Amino acid sequence: MVSREWLHAGDRVLVVDDFMANGEAMRGLCDIVEKAGAKLVGIGCAVEKGFQGGGDRLREAGVNLHSLAIIERAEPGSIVFREE
């Protein structure tokens, strides 16, 4: 939840989340931060589904996004992580 009483113009915001798939929730949070006049300094994510492209689109848009683990492919019995 984001409340107007917690987010003000000039604030510096770091968004931290546990799991990201296609990145739409993160894009929504980026919009809320921008509309409040605050500055998004970055996004931290524990696990990202890289094969859905949400994180890559955010990075291409200039968002400072770092994920602890990025799943490149998930198949029955196998998960492949993206190499840095």
Short mmCIF file of N, CA, C and O in Angstrom, two decimals:
data_model
loop_
_atom_site.label_atom_id
_atom_site.label_comp_id
_atom_site.label_asym_id
_atom_site.label_seq_id
_atom_site.Cartn_x
_atom_site.Cartn_y
_atom_site.Cartn_z
N MET A 1 0.84 -1.17 0.00
CA MET A 1 0.00 0.00 0.00
C MET A 1 0.89 1.24 0.00
O MET A 1 1.90 1.28 0.69
N VAL A 2 0.48 2.22 -0.77
CA VAL A 2 1.19 3.49 -0.81
C VAL A 2 0.19 4.58 -0.44
O VAL A 2 -0.83 4.73 -1.10
N SER A 3 0.48 5.31 0.61
CA SER A 3 -0.42 6.36 1.08
C SER A 3 0.19 7.73 0.81
O SER A 3 1.42 7.90 0.90
N ARG A 4 -0.64 8.70 0.48
CA ARG A 4 -0.16 10.07 0.25
C ARG A 4 0.55 10.63 1.47
O ARG A 4 1.44 11.47 1.34
N GLU A 5 0.18 10.16 2.67
CA GLU A 5 0.82 10.67 3.87
C GLU A 5 2.25 10.16 4.03
O GLU A 5 3.02 10.69 4.81
N TRP A 6 2.62 9.12 3.28
CA TRP A 6 3.96 8.53 3.38
C TRP A 6 4.89 8.94 2.25
O TRP A 6 6.10 8.74 2.35
N LEU A 7 4.36 9.43 1.15
CA LEU A 7 5.17 9.71 -0.04
C LEU A 7 5.01 11.18 -0.41
O LEU A 7 3.89 11.64 -0.67
N HIS A 8 6.13 11.90 -0.45
CA HIS A 8 6.10 13.34 -0.71
C HIS A 8 7.07 13.72 -1.82
O HIS A 8 8.05 13.00 -2.07
N ALA A 9 6.81 14.86 -2.41
CA ALA A 9 7.74 15.41 -3.41
C ALA A 9 9.12 15.55 -2.76
O ALA A 9 9.23 15.96 -1.60
N GLY A 10 10.13 15.15 -3.50
CA GLY A 10 11.49 15.23 -2.99
C GLY A 10 11.97 13.98 -2.26
O GLY A 10 13.17 13.86 -2.00
N ASP A 11 11.07 13.08 -1.91
CA ASP A 11 11.49 11.83 -1.27
C ASP A 11 12.32 11.00 -2.24
O ASP A 11 12.14 11.06 -3.45
N ARG A 12 13.21 10.21 -1.69
CA ARG A 12 13.99 9.25 -2.47
C ARG A 12 13.48 7.86 -2.09
O ARG A 12 13.45 7.52 -0.91
N VAL A 13 13.07 7.08 -3.11
CA VAL A 13 12.35 5.83 -2.86
C VAL A 13 13.13 4.63 -3.40
O VAL A 13 13.57 4.64 -4.55
N LEU A 14 13.28 3.62 -2.55
CA LEU A 14 13.83 2.33 -2.95
C LEU A 14 12.71 1.31 -2.78
O LEU A 14 12.18 1.13 -1.68
N VAL A 15 12.33 0.66 -3.88
CA VAL A 15 11.29 -0.36 -3.85
C VAL A 15 11.96 -1.72 -3.69
O VAL A 15 12.92 -2.02 -4.42
N VAL A 16 11.49 -2.53 -2.75
CA VAL A 16 12.04 -3.86 -2.53
C VAL A 16 10.88 -4.86 -2.59
O VAL A 16 9.85 -4.66 -1.94
N ASP A 17 11.05 -5.91 -3.38
CA ASP A 17 10.00 -6.90 -3.56
C ASP A 17 10.61 -8.28 -3.56
O ASP A 17 11.82 -8.45 -3.76
N ASP A 18 9.78 -9.29 -3.34
CA ASP A 18 10.28 -10.65 -3.26
C ASP A 18 10.33 -11.34 -4.63
O ASP A 18 11.24 -12.09 -4.91
N PHE A 19 9.36 -11.06 -5.51
CA PHE A 19 9.24 -11.83 -6.74
C PHE A 19 8.70 -10.94 -7.85
O PHE A 19 7.73 -10.23 -7.64
N MET A 20 9.32 -10.98 -9.03
CA MET A 20 8.84 -10.20 -10.16
C MET A 20 8.69 -11.10 -11.37
O MET A 20 9.60 -11.85 -11.72
N ALA A 21 7.53 -11.00 -12.02
CA ALA A 21 7.27 -11.76 -13.23
C ALA A 21 7.36 -10.82 -14.43
O ALA A 21 8.44 -10.60 -14.96
N ASN A 22 6.23 -10.24 -14.84
CA ASN A 22 6.29 -9.38 -16.03
C ASN A 22 6.50 -7.91 -15.69
O ASN A 22 6.54 -7.08 -16.58
N GLY A 23 6.60 -7.56 -14.43
CA GLY A 23 7.01 -6.22 -14.01
C GLY A 23 5.91 -5.17 -13.98
O GLY A 23 6.20 -4.00 -13.72
N GLU A 24 4.66 -5.55 -14.20
CA GLU A 24 3.59 -4.55 -14.23
C GLU A 24 3.37 -3.89 -12.87
O GLU A 24 3.11 -2.68 -12.81
N ALA A 25 3.46 -4.64 -11.78
CA ALA A 25 3.31 -4.04 -10.46
C ALA A 25 4.43 -3.03 -10.21
O ALA A 25 4.19 -1.93 -9.67
N MET A 26 5.64 -3.37 -10.62
CA MET A 26 6.77 -2.44 -10.45
C MET A 26 6.58 -1.19 -11.29
O MET A 26 6.88 -0.08 -10.85
N ARG A 27 6.08 -1.36 -12.52
CA ARG A 27 5.84 -0.20 -13.38
C ARG A 27 4.78 0.71 -12.74
O ARG A 27 4.90 1.93 -12.78
N GLY A 28 3.77 0.11 -12.12
CA GLY A 28 2.76 0.89 -11.43
C GLY A 28 3.34 1.67 -10.27
O GLY A 28 3.02 2.85 -10.06
N LEU A 29 4.23 1.04 -9.50
CA LEU A 29 4.89 1.73 -8.40
C LEU A 29 5.79 2.86 -8.90
O LEU A 29 5.84 3.93 -8.29
N CYS A 30 6.47 2.64 -10.01
CA CYS A 30 7.29 3.70 -10.62
C CYS A 30 6.43 4.89 -10.97
O CYS A 30 6.81 6.05 -10.72
N ASP A 31 5.25 4.65 -11.53
CA ASP A 31 4.34 5.73 -11.89
C ASP A 31 3.86 6.49 -10.65
O ASP A 31 3.78 7.72 -10.66
N ILE A 32 3.53 5.75 -9.57
CA ILE A 32 3.08 6.40 -8.33
C ILE A 32 4.18 7.30 -7.77
O ILE A 32 3.91 8.43 -7.36
N VAL A 33 5.40 6.80 -7.75
CA VAL A 33 6.53 7.59 -7.25
C VAL A 33 6.69 8.86 -8.08
O VAL A 33 6.83 9.97 -7.54
N GLU A 34 6.64 8.72 -9.40
CA GLU A 34 6.81 9.87 -10.29
C GLU A 34 5.69 10.89 -10.08
O GLU A 34 5.95 12.10 -9.97
N LYS A 35 4.45 10.44 -10.01
CA LYS A 35 3.31 11.34 -9.83
C LYS A 35 3.36 12.08 -8.50
O LYS A 35 2.84 13.19 -8.37
N ALA A 36 4.00 11.47 -7.50
CA ALA A 36 4.13 12.11 -6.19
C ALA A 36 5.24 13.16 -6.20
O ALA A 36 5.38 13.91 -5.23
N GLY A 37 6.04 13.19 -7.26
CA GLY A 37 7.16 14.12 -7.31
C GLY A 37 8.38 13.60 -6.59
O GLY A 37 9.35 14.34 -6.38
N ALA A 38 8.36 12.33 -6.21
CA ALA A 38 9.50 11.71 -5.54
C ALA A 38 10.47 11.15 -6.59
O ALA A 38 10.17 11.14 -7.78
N LYS A 39 11.62 10.70 -6.13
CA LYS A 39 12.63 10.14 -7.03
C LYS A 39 12.81 8.66 -6.73
O LYS A 39 13.12 8.29 -5.59
N LEU A 40 12.64 7.83 -7.75
CA LEU A 40 12.91 6.40 -7.60
C LEU A 40 14.41 6.19 -7.73
O LEU A 40 15.00 6.46 -8.78
N VAL A 41 15.05 5.71 -6.66
CA VAL A 41 16.49 5.49 -6.71
C VAL A 41 16.83 4.07 -7.12
O VAL A 41 17.95 3.81 -7.54
N GLY A 42 15.86 3.17 -7.03
CA GLY A 42 16.13 1.81 -7.47
C GLY A 42 15.07 0.84 -7.03
O GLY A 42 14.19 1.15 -6.23
N ILE A 43 15.19 -0.37 -7.59
CA ILE A 43 14.33 -1.48 -7.23
C ILE A 43 15.22 -2.68 -6.91
O ILE A 43 16.13 -2.99 -7.67
N GLY A 44 14.95 -3.32 -5.80
CA GLY A 44 15.63 -4.56 -5.42
C GLY A 44 14.61 -5.69 -5.42
O GLY A 44 13.51 -5.53 -4.92
N CYS A 45 14.99 -6.80 -6.00
CA CYS A 45 14.07 -7.93 -6.11
C CYS A 45 14.83 -9.21 -5.76
O CYS A 45 15.98 -9.39 -6.19
N ALA A 46 14.21 -10.08 -4.99
CA ALA A 46 14.86 -11.33 -4.63
C ALA A 46 14.95 -12.26 -5.84
O ALA A 46 16.03 -12.72 -6.20
N VAL A 47 13.81 -12.55 -6.49
CA VAL A 47 13.78 -13.47 -7.62
C VAL A 47 13.01 -12.83 -8.77
O VAL A 47 11.92 -12.31 -8.58
N GLU A 48 13.60 -12.88 -9.94
CA GLU A 48 12.99 -12.32 -11.15
C GLU A 48 12.82 -13.42 -12.19
O GLU A 48 13.75 -14.20 -12.41
N LYS A 49 11.65 -13.49 -12.81
CA LYS A 49 11.44 -14.39 -13.94
C LYS A 49 11.94 -13.69 -15.19
O LYS A 49 11.19 -12.98 -15.86
N GLY A 50 13.19 -13.87 -15.51
CA GLY A 50 13.80 -13.18 -16.64
C GLY A 50 13.17 -13.50 -17.97
O GLY A 50 13.14 -12.67 -18.88
N PHE A 51 12.63 -14.71 -18.11
CA PHE A 51 12.05 -15.13 -19.38
C PHE A 51 10.75 -14.40 -19.69
O PHE A 51 10.27 -14.45 -20.81
N GLN A 52 10.18 -13.66 -18.71
CA GLN A 52 8.98 -12.89 -18.98
C GLN A 52 9.29 -11.45 -19.38
O GLN A 52 8.40 -10.73 -19.81
N GLY A 53 10.53 -11.03 -19.24
CA GLY A 53 10.98 -9.75 -19.80
C GLY A 53 10.66 -8.49 -19.03
O GLY A 53 11.08 -7.42 -19.43
N GLY A 54 9.94 -8.58 -17.92
CA GLY A 54 9.58 -7.37 -17.18
C GLY A 54 10.78 -6.61 -16.65
O GLY A 54 10.86 -5.39 -16.78
N GLY A 55 11.72 -7.31 -16.07
CA GLY A 55 12.93 -6.67 -15.55
C GLY A 55 13.75 -6.04 -16.65
O GLY A 55 14.27 -4.93 -16.50
N ASP A 56 13.87 -6.73 -17.77
CA ASP A 56 14.64 -6.18 -18.89
C ASP A 56 14.00 -4.90 -19.41
O ASP A 56 14.69 -3.93 -19.72
N ARG A 57 12.66 -4.86 -19.49
CA ARG A 57 11.98 -3.65 -19.96
C ARG A 57 12.19 -2.49 -18.99
O ARG A 57 12.41 -1.35 -19.41
N LEU A 58 12.16 -2.77 -17.69
CA LEU A 58 12.41 -1.72 -16.70
C LEU A 58 13.84 -1.20 -16.81
O LEU A 58 14.07 0.01 -16.77
N ARG A 59 14.80 -2.10 -16.97
CA ARG A 59 16.19 -1.67 -17.12
C ARG A 59 16.37 -0.82 -18.38
O ARG A 59 17.07 0.19 -18.36
N GLU A 60 15.74 -1.24 -19.47
CA GLU A 60 15.82 -0.48 -20.73
C GLU A 60 15.22 0.91 -20.58
O GLU A 60 15.64 1.85 -21.25
N ALA A 61 14.24 1.05 -19.67
CA ALA A 61 13.62 2.35 -19.42
C ALA A 61 14.45 3.20 -18.46
O ALA A 61 14.06 4.32 -18.11
N GLY A 62 15.60 2.69 -18.02
CA GLY A 62 16.50 3.45 -17.17
C GLY A 62 16.33 3.22 -15.68
O GLY A 62 16.94 3.92 -14.88
N VAL A 63 15.51 2.25 -15.29
CA VAL A 63 15.32 1.95 -13.87
C VAL A 63 16.52 1.17 -13.34
O VAL A 63 17.00 0.23 -13.97
N ASN A 64 17.01 1.58 -12.19
CA ASN A 64 18.12 0.91 -11.52
C ASN A 64 17.55 -0.31 -10.79
O ASN A 64 17.06 -0.20 -9.67
N LEU A 65 17.55 -1.46 -11.45
CA LEU A 65 16.94 -2.68 -10.94
C LEU A 65 18.01 -3.75 -10.73
O LEU A 65 18.79 -4.04 -11.64
N HIS A 66 18.02 -4.32 -9.53
CA HIS A 66 18.94 -5.41 -9.21
C HIS A 66 18.16 -6.57 -8.60
O HIS A 66 17.40 -6.37 -7.66
N SER A 67 18.35 -7.76 -9.14
CA SER A 67 17.71 -8.96 -8.63
C SER A 67 18.77 -9.92 -8.12
O SER A 67 19.84 -10.05 -8.74
N LEU A 68 18.49 -10.58 -7.01
CA LEU A 68 19.44 -11.54 -6.46
C LEU A 68 19.57 -12.76 -7.36
O LEU A 68 20.66 -13.31 -7.50
N ALA A 69 18.46 -13.19 -7.96
CA ALA A 69 18.47 -14.34 -8.86
C ALA A 69 17.51 -14.07 -10.00
O ALA A 69 16.40 -13.57 -9.78
N ILE A 70 17.95 -14.37 -11.22
CA ILE A 70 17.10 -14.20 -12.40
C ILE A 70 16.95 -15.57 -13.06
O ILE A 70 17.94 -16.18 -13.48
N ILE A 71 15.71 -16.04 -13.13
CA ILE A 71 15.43 -17.32 -13.76
C ILE A 71 15.32 -17.09 -15.26
O ILE A 71 14.45 -16.37 -15.72
N GLU A 72 16.22 -17.70 -16.02
CA GLU A 72 16.21 -17.55 -17.48
C GLU A 72 15.22 -18.51 -18.13
O GLU A 72 14.52 -18.14 -19.07
N ARG A 73 15.19 -19.74 -17.62
CA ARG A 73 14.26 -20.75 -18.15
C ARG A 73 13.80 -21.63 -17.00
O ARG A 73 14.58 -21.96 -16.11
N ALA A 74 12.53 -22.02 -17.08
CA ALA A 74 11.98 -22.97 -16.10
C ALA A 74 11.24 -24.04 -16.88
O ALA A 74 10.31 -23.75 -17.62
N GLU A 75 11.73 -25.26 -16.74
CA GLU A 75 11.14 -26.40 -17.44
C GLU A 75 10.88 -27.48 -16.40
O GLU A 75 11.47 -27.45 -15.32
N PRO A 76 10.04 -28.43 -16.68
CA PRO A 76 9.81 -29.51 -15.71
C PRO A 76 11.14 -30.15 -15.29
O PRO A 76 11.91 -30.62 -16.12
N GLY A 77 11.41 -30.08 -14.00
CA GLY A 77 12.62 -30.69 -13.46
C GLY A 77 13.89 -29.88 -13.63
O GLY A 77 14.97 -30.34 -13.27
N SER A 78 13.80 -28.64 -14.17
CA SER A 78 15.01 -27.87 -14.42
C SER A 78 14.73 -26.37 -14.34
O SER A 78 13.78 -25.87 -14.95
N ILE A 79 15.58 -25.66 -13.61
CA ILE A 79 15.55 -24.20 -13.59
C ILE A 79 16.92 -23.72 -13.98
O ILE A 79 17.93 -24.15 -13.41
N VAL A 80 16.98 -22.84 -14.96
CA VAL A 80 18.26 -22.28 -15.44
C VAL A 80 18.30 -20.82 -15.04
O VAL A 80 17.39 -20.05 -15.38
N PHE A 81 19.36 -20.43 -14.33
CA PHE A 81 19.52 -19.05 -13.89
C PHE A 81 20.38 -18.28 -14.89
O PHE A 81 21.30 -18.83 -15.51
N ARG A 82 20.09 -16.99 -15.02
CA ARG A 82 20.85 -16.11 -15.92
C ARG A 82 22.24 -15.88 -15.33
O ARG A 82 22.40 -15.63 -14.14
N GLU A 83 23.23 -15.99 -16.17
CA GLU A 83 24.61 -15.70 -15.77
C GLU A 83 24.80 -14.19 -15.82
O GLU A 83 24.28 -13.51 -16.70
N GLU A 84 25.57 -13.63 -14.90
CA GLU A 84 25.82 -12.19 -14.90
C GLU A 84 26.90 -11.83 -15.88
O GLU A 84 27.77 -12.48 -16.21
#
